[in-house]
Short mmCIF file of C-alpha atoms in Angstrom, two decimals:
data_model
loop_
_atom_site.label_atom_id
_atom_site.label_comp_id
_atom_site.label_asym_id
_atom_site.label_seq_id
_atom_site.Cartn_x
_atom_site.Cartn_y
_atom_site.Cartn_z
CA MET P 104 73.76 101.22 89.48
CA SER P 105 77.38 101.92 90.28
CA GLY P 106 76.40 102.50 93.90
CA LEU P 107 74.75 99.08 94.10
CA ARG P 108 77.83 97.45 92.58
CA CYS P 109 80.06 99.18 95.10
CA LEU P 110 77.80 98.05 97.94
CA ALA P 111 77.80 94.45 96.66
CA PHE P 112 81.58 94.48 96.33
CA ARG P 113 81.97 95.73 99.89
CA ALA P 114 79.59 93.05 101.19
CA LEU P 115 81.51 90.32 99.35
CA ALA P 116 84.81 91.61 100.72
CA ALA P 117 83.40 91.61 104.25
CA VAL P 118 82.27 88.00 103.90
CA LEU P 119 85.65 86.89 102.53
CA ILE P 120 87.52 88.65 105.32
CA SER P 121 85.26 87.64 108.19
CA GLY P 122 84.45 84.13 106.95
CA PRO P 123 87.08 82.32 109.06
CA TRP P 124 86.04 84.28 112.14
CA LEU P 125 82.39 83.43 111.53
CA ALA P 126 83.37 79.76 111.30
CA LEU P 127 85.09 80.01 114.66
CA ALA P 128 82.12 81.74 116.24
CA TRP P 129 79.30 79.71 114.72
CA GLY P 130 80.75 76.26 114.15
CA GLU P 131 83.72 74.06 114.85
CA PRO P 132 87.12 75.83 114.71
CA LEU P 133 89.17 75.47 111.56
CA SER P 134 91.53 72.51 111.67
CA ASP P 135 94.58 74.78 111.42
CA SER P 136 93.58 76.44 114.73
CA LEU P 137 93.09 73.18 116.63
CA PRO P 138 95.69 71.27 118.64
CA SER P 139 96.83 68.19 116.79
CA SER P 140 98.20 64.73 117.56
CA ARG P 141 100.06 64.75 114.24
CA GLY P 142 103.75 65.26 114.88
CA SER P 143 106.23 67.71 113.42
CA GLY P 144 109.70 66.65 112.36
CA SER P 145 108.61 63.01 112.06
CA VAL P 146 107.49 60.60 109.40
CA ALA P 147 104.08 62.22 109.61
CA GLU P 148 105.33 65.68 108.66
CA SER P 149 106.06 64.69 105.07
CA ALA P 150 103.12 62.30 104.78
CA PRO P 151 100.00 63.42 102.92
CA ALA P 152 96.90 64.35 104.87
CA PRO P 153 94.89 61.26 105.85
CA PRO P 154 92.01 60.39 103.52
CA ALA P 155 88.51 60.22 104.95
CA THR P 156 88.59 56.41 104.82
CA GLU P 157 91.75 55.89 106.88
CA ALA P 158 90.05 54.68 110.06
CA ALA P 159 89.78 58.25 111.32
CA CYS P 160 85.97 58.53 111.35
CA CYS P 161 83.46 56.27 113.06
CA GLY P 162 81.62 55.78 109.77
CA ASP P 163 84.69 54.69 107.82
CA PRO P 164 84.54 51.15 106.38
CA ASP P 165 87.80 50.32 108.19
CA VAL P 166 86.12 51.01 111.56
CA PRO P 167 83.75 48.08 112.17
CA SER P 168 81.19 47.79 114.94
CA TYR P 169 81.36 44.89 117.40
CA GLY P 170 77.87 45.64 118.71
CA THR P 171 78.33 48.92 120.60
CA LYS P 172 80.23 51.90 119.18
CA ILE P 173 80.88 55.15 121.06
CA ASP P 174 81.56 58.38 119.16
CA PHE P 175 82.87 60.98 121.62
CA GLY P 176 81.97 63.77 119.21
CA SER P 177 78.48 63.54 120.69
CA LEU P 178 79.74 65.10 123.94
CA PRO P 179 80.79 68.74 124.50
CA SER P 180 84.45 69.65 124.21
CA GLY P 181 86.26 69.76 127.55
CA GLN P 182 83.91 67.37 129.36
CA GLU P 183 85.56 64.67 131.47
CA VAL P 184 84.40 61.18 130.52
CA THR P 185 83.87 58.86 133.50
CA THR P 186 80.53 57.11 134.04
CA GLN P 187 78.43 58.58 131.21
CA PHE P 188 78.36 55.23 129.39
CA ARG P 189 77.70 53.01 132.42
CA SER P 190 74.39 51.94 130.87
CA LEU P 191 76.41 50.43 127.99
CA GLY P 192 78.61 48.50 130.43
CA VAL P 193 81.78 50.60 130.29
CA LEU P 194 83.56 53.08 132.61
CA PHE P 195 86.29 55.45 131.43
CA GLY P 196 89.26 57.03 133.19
CA HIS P 197 88.58 58.03 136.79
CA GLY P 198 85.15 56.41 136.52
CA GLY P 199 86.91 53.04 136.54
CA SER P 200 90.13 53.66 138.46
CA SER P 201 91.46 56.60 140.45
CA SER P 202 94.93 55.59 139.27
CA ALA P 203 94.03 56.11 135.62
CA ALA P 204 94.66 59.33 133.75
CA ALA P 205 91.65 61.63 133.57
CA THR P 206 90.03 61.41 130.14
CA TYR P 207 88.36 64.31 128.36
CA VAL P 208 86.55 65.11 125.14
CA TYR P 209 89.15 67.12 123.23
CA PRO P 210 89.62 68.39 119.65
CA ASP P 211 92.23 66.87 117.35
CA GLY P 212 92.98 68.92 114.26
CA SER P 213 94.72 66.00 112.59
CA ARG P 214 91.40 64.20 112.08
CA PRO P 215 89.03 64.99 109.24
CA PRO P 216 85.66 66.50 110.25
CA CYS P 217 83.45 63.45 110.60
CA PRO P 218 81.33 65.40 111.41
CA THR P 219 83.46 66.79 114.28
CA ARG P 220 87.09 66.46 115.32
CA LEU P 221 86.29 65.74 118.97
CA VAL P 222 87.96 62.64 120.42
CA LEU P 223 88.78 60.99 123.76
CA SER P 224 92.11 62.21 125.11
CA ALA P 225 93.72 61.32 128.43
CA ALA P 226 95.64 63.96 130.37
CA PRO P 227 98.11 65.29 129.53
CA HIS P 228 96.40 65.63 126.16
CA TYR P 229 97.76 63.25 123.50
CA SER P 230 100.40 61.93 125.93
CA GLY P 231 98.17 60.23 128.51
CA TRP P 232 96.89 56.69 128.01
CA GLU P 233 93.14 56.15 127.72
CA PHE P 234 91.81 53.52 130.15
CA PHE P 235 88.41 51.89 130.40
CA LEU P 236 86.88 48.78 131.95
CA PHE P 237 83.73 46.74 131.46
CA VAL P 238 81.09 46.56 134.15
CA ASP P 239 77.62 45.19 134.79
CA PRO P 240 75.33 48.18 134.02
CA ALA P 241 73.03 47.43 136.97
CA GLN P 242 75.36 46.29 139.77
CA ALA P 243 78.94 46.54 141.00
CA LYS P 244 80.21 43.51 139.10
CA TRP P 245 82.99 43.14 136.56
CA ALA P 246 81.97 42.28 133.02
CA THR P 247 83.88 40.77 130.11
CA VAL P 248 83.77 41.02 126.31
CA ASP P 249 85.31 38.99 123.52
CA LYS P 250 85.96 41.87 121.11
CA VAL P 251 87.15 45.44 121.58
CA GLY P 252 88.58 48.02 119.19
CA ALA P 253 89.03 51.73 118.56
CA SER P 254 90.26 54.31 116.06
CA VAL P 255 93.67 55.47 117.33
CA GLY P 256 95.94 58.21 116.02
CA TYR P 257 97.53 60.19 114.66
CA CYS P 258 100.33 57.62 114.89
CA ASP P 259 103.53 59.32 113.73
CA ALA P 260 105.40 56.10 112.98
CA ALA P 261 104.74 52.40 112.53
CA HIS P 262 104.24 50.55 115.85
CA SER P 263 104.07 53.81 117.81
CA CYS P 264 100.45 53.32 119.00
CA PHE P 265 98.88 50.38 120.79
CA LEU P 266 95.65 48.92 122.16
CA ALA P 267 96.18 46.42 124.99
CA ALA P 268 93.42 44.27 126.50
CA TYR P 269 93.56 42.61 129.95
CA ASP P 270 91.54 40.14 131.98
CA VAL P 271 90.00 40.89 135.38
CA ASP P 272 93.29 40.05 137.14
CA GLY P 273 95.35 42.40 134.96
CA ASN P 274 96.89 39.68 132.78
CA LEU P 275 97.53 40.72 129.20
CA VAL P 276 95.02 39.07 126.84
CA GLY P 277 96.32 40.63 123.64
CA ILE P 278 97.83 43.73 122.06
CA ASP P 279 97.54 45.40 118.66
CA ARG P 280 99.80 48.06 117.13
CA ASN P 281 99.51 50.28 114.09
CA PRO P 282 101.33 48.83 111.05
CA ASP P 283 101.80 52.22 109.34
CA PRO P 284 101.79 55.94 110.18
CA GLY P 285 98.37 57.59 110.28
CA PHE P 286 95.12 56.50 111.89
CA ALA P 287 94.51 52.83 112.59
CA PHE P 288 91.68 50.69 113.84
CA LEU P 289 93.31 48.64 116.59
CA SER P 290 91.53 45.68 118.14
CA VAL P 291 91.87 42.56 120.28
CA GLN P 292 89.61 39.51 120.14
CA SER P 293 89.52 36.63 122.62
CA SER P 294 87.86 33.26 122.21
CA TYR P 295 87.80 33.01 126.02
CA HIS P 296 85.55 36.09 126.35
CA ASN P 297 87.83 37.38 129.12
CA ILE P 298 88.59 41.00 128.22
CA SER P 299 87.81 43.20 131.24
CA CYS P 300 89.84 46.37 130.77
CA VAL P 301 91.77 48.21 128.06
CA LEU P 302 94.70 50.62 127.76
CA ILE P 303 95.15 52.70 124.59
CA GLY P 304 98.09 54.98 123.96
CA ASP P 305 101.38 55.56 122.24
CA CYS P 306 104.98 54.65 122.94
CA ALA P 307 106.84 56.96 125.28
CA ALA P 308 110.37 58.19 124.77
CA GLY P 309 113.06 56.19 126.50
CA GLN P 310 111.77 52.74 125.60
CA PRO P 311 114.72 51.22 123.71
CA THR P 312 112.73 48.86 121.50
CA CYS P 313 109.82 51.18 120.77
CA THR P 314 109.36 53.98 118.26
CA PRO P 315 108.35 57.09 120.26
CA ASP P 316 105.38 59.07 118.98
CA PRO P 317 106.44 62.75 119.01
CA SER P 318 102.98 64.26 119.38
CA GLY P 319 101.05 61.45 121.03
CA SER P 320 97.66 60.13 120.01
CA ALA P 321 93.96 60.14 120.87
CA THR P 322 91.06 57.71 120.65
CA ASN P 323 87.59 57.61 119.14
CA CYS P 324 85.00 55.12 117.91
CA VAL P 325 85.45 52.71 120.82
CA THR P 326 83.55 49.53 119.93
CA PHE P 327 82.99 46.30 121.83
CA SER P 328 80.77 43.25 122.01
CA THR P 329 77.99 43.01 124.60
CA PRO P 330 79.53 42.95 128.12
CA THR P 331 78.70 39.84 130.14
CA SER P 332 78.55 40.15 133.92
CA ILE P 333 80.78 37.81 135.93
CA ALA P 334 80.69 36.73 139.59
CA ARG P 335 83.41 39.16 140.63
CA SER P 336 82.65 42.30 142.61
CA LEU P 337 83.94 45.55 141.16
CA PRO P 338 85.52 47.65 143.94
CA PRO P 339 85.28 51.44 144.03
CA PRO P 340 87.63 53.31 141.65
CA SER P 341 90.05 54.04 144.49
CA SER P 342 90.72 50.30 144.84
CA VAL P 343 90.99 49.35 141.16
CA PRO P 344 94.68 49.03 140.18
CA MET P 345 95.95 49.88 136.73
CA PRO P 346 97.20 46.99 134.60
CA THR P 347 100.90 46.73 133.82
CA ALA P 348 101.95 48.71 130.76
CA PRO P 349 102.49 46.47 127.73
CA LEU P 350 105.98 45.62 126.57
CA PRO P 351 107.33 47.73 123.70
CA ALA P 352 107.05 46.44 120.16
CA PRO P 353 109.93 44.32 118.84
CA MET P 354 112.51 46.26 116.91
CA THR P 355 111.99 46.38 113.18
CA GLY P 356 113.97 47.76 110.29
CA SER P 357 117.71 48.30 110.10
CA THR P 358 118.28 48.64 113.86
CA GLY P 359 116.76 45.28 114.62
CA GLN P 360 118.54 43.64 111.69
CA VAL P 361 121.92 45.00 112.78
CA LEU P 362 121.39 43.82 116.36
CA LEU P 363 120.28 40.38 115.19
CA ALA P 364 123.30 40.11 112.91
CA ALA P 365 125.61 41.10 115.77
CA ILE P 366 124.07 38.46 118.04
CA LEU P 367 124.49 35.79 115.38
CA ILE P 368 128.13 36.77 114.75
CA VAL P 369 128.98 36.72 118.45
CA SER P 370 127.22 33.38 118.86
CA GLY P 371 129.16 31.97 115.92
CA ILE P 372 132.50 33.15 117.28
CA TRP P 373 131.68 31.72 120.70
CA GLY P 374 130.68 28.41 119.12
CA VAL P 375 133.93 28.14 117.14
CA ALA P 376 136.00 28.96 120.23
CA PHE P 377 134.12 26.38 122.29
CA ALA P 378 134.63 23.72 119.63
CA ARG P 379 138.39 24.42 119.49
CA ARG P 380 138.69 24.11 123.27
CA ARG P 381 136.94 20.75 123.21
CA ALA P 382 139.19 19.57 120.38
CA ARG P 383 142.33 20.52 122.35
CA ALA P 384 141.03 18.77 125.43
#
């Protein structure tokens, strides 16, 4: 009997020791071993882990569907995403424009397993901006939608991530930014049904009125209304220009308040001086 107990104890110890390695070999890697878009040394470092309902999973109630929803966890890790979803009326990365960053299916350890942590990430991972455009599935024609959205994150600070929508001429239709750190469902809707292409990303360092995102972001759960073909030929990717990057978010918080106060003070002083000069004249 003692021999059986010893054998059982050894088997249990082997399972406990090798369990993590079995998980790596047989399933998705543990989140601690994955690269992550959640920053270190930022607001996100001290923030609690995101709950499963924080717009991080395609099934979350905060991630609606506008008709079509794409979960990139259905594709193998490392695969470049270009024309795989042409039948749905959308082209990603180099499939739409040679000037865009290449986009890949990539793991993000900051997301909960829902059921995987695979997302869409433009190169360089977490720092590149994801680009896609709408197209007629059957012919080389532009298409437009009136609604588009996606789960974006991990956003390390408020207003550090964005989703910008453009018309066929590259004019900005609308932009949405995350209100808080974490994952956010960002979207743009247009009553003119004129959204033709989209940029998703995070704010880069060096933009004076934008909060930089230390570790970047990634995208999943891209959703949009049914694309409608328009009478505008879609050129080959080598001839499709990238839209202009959106303007940074307005300053918020103490920095913006101080600058506004300084402007008001200077304006007041200038006004008083101007009034005195007129009185003397």
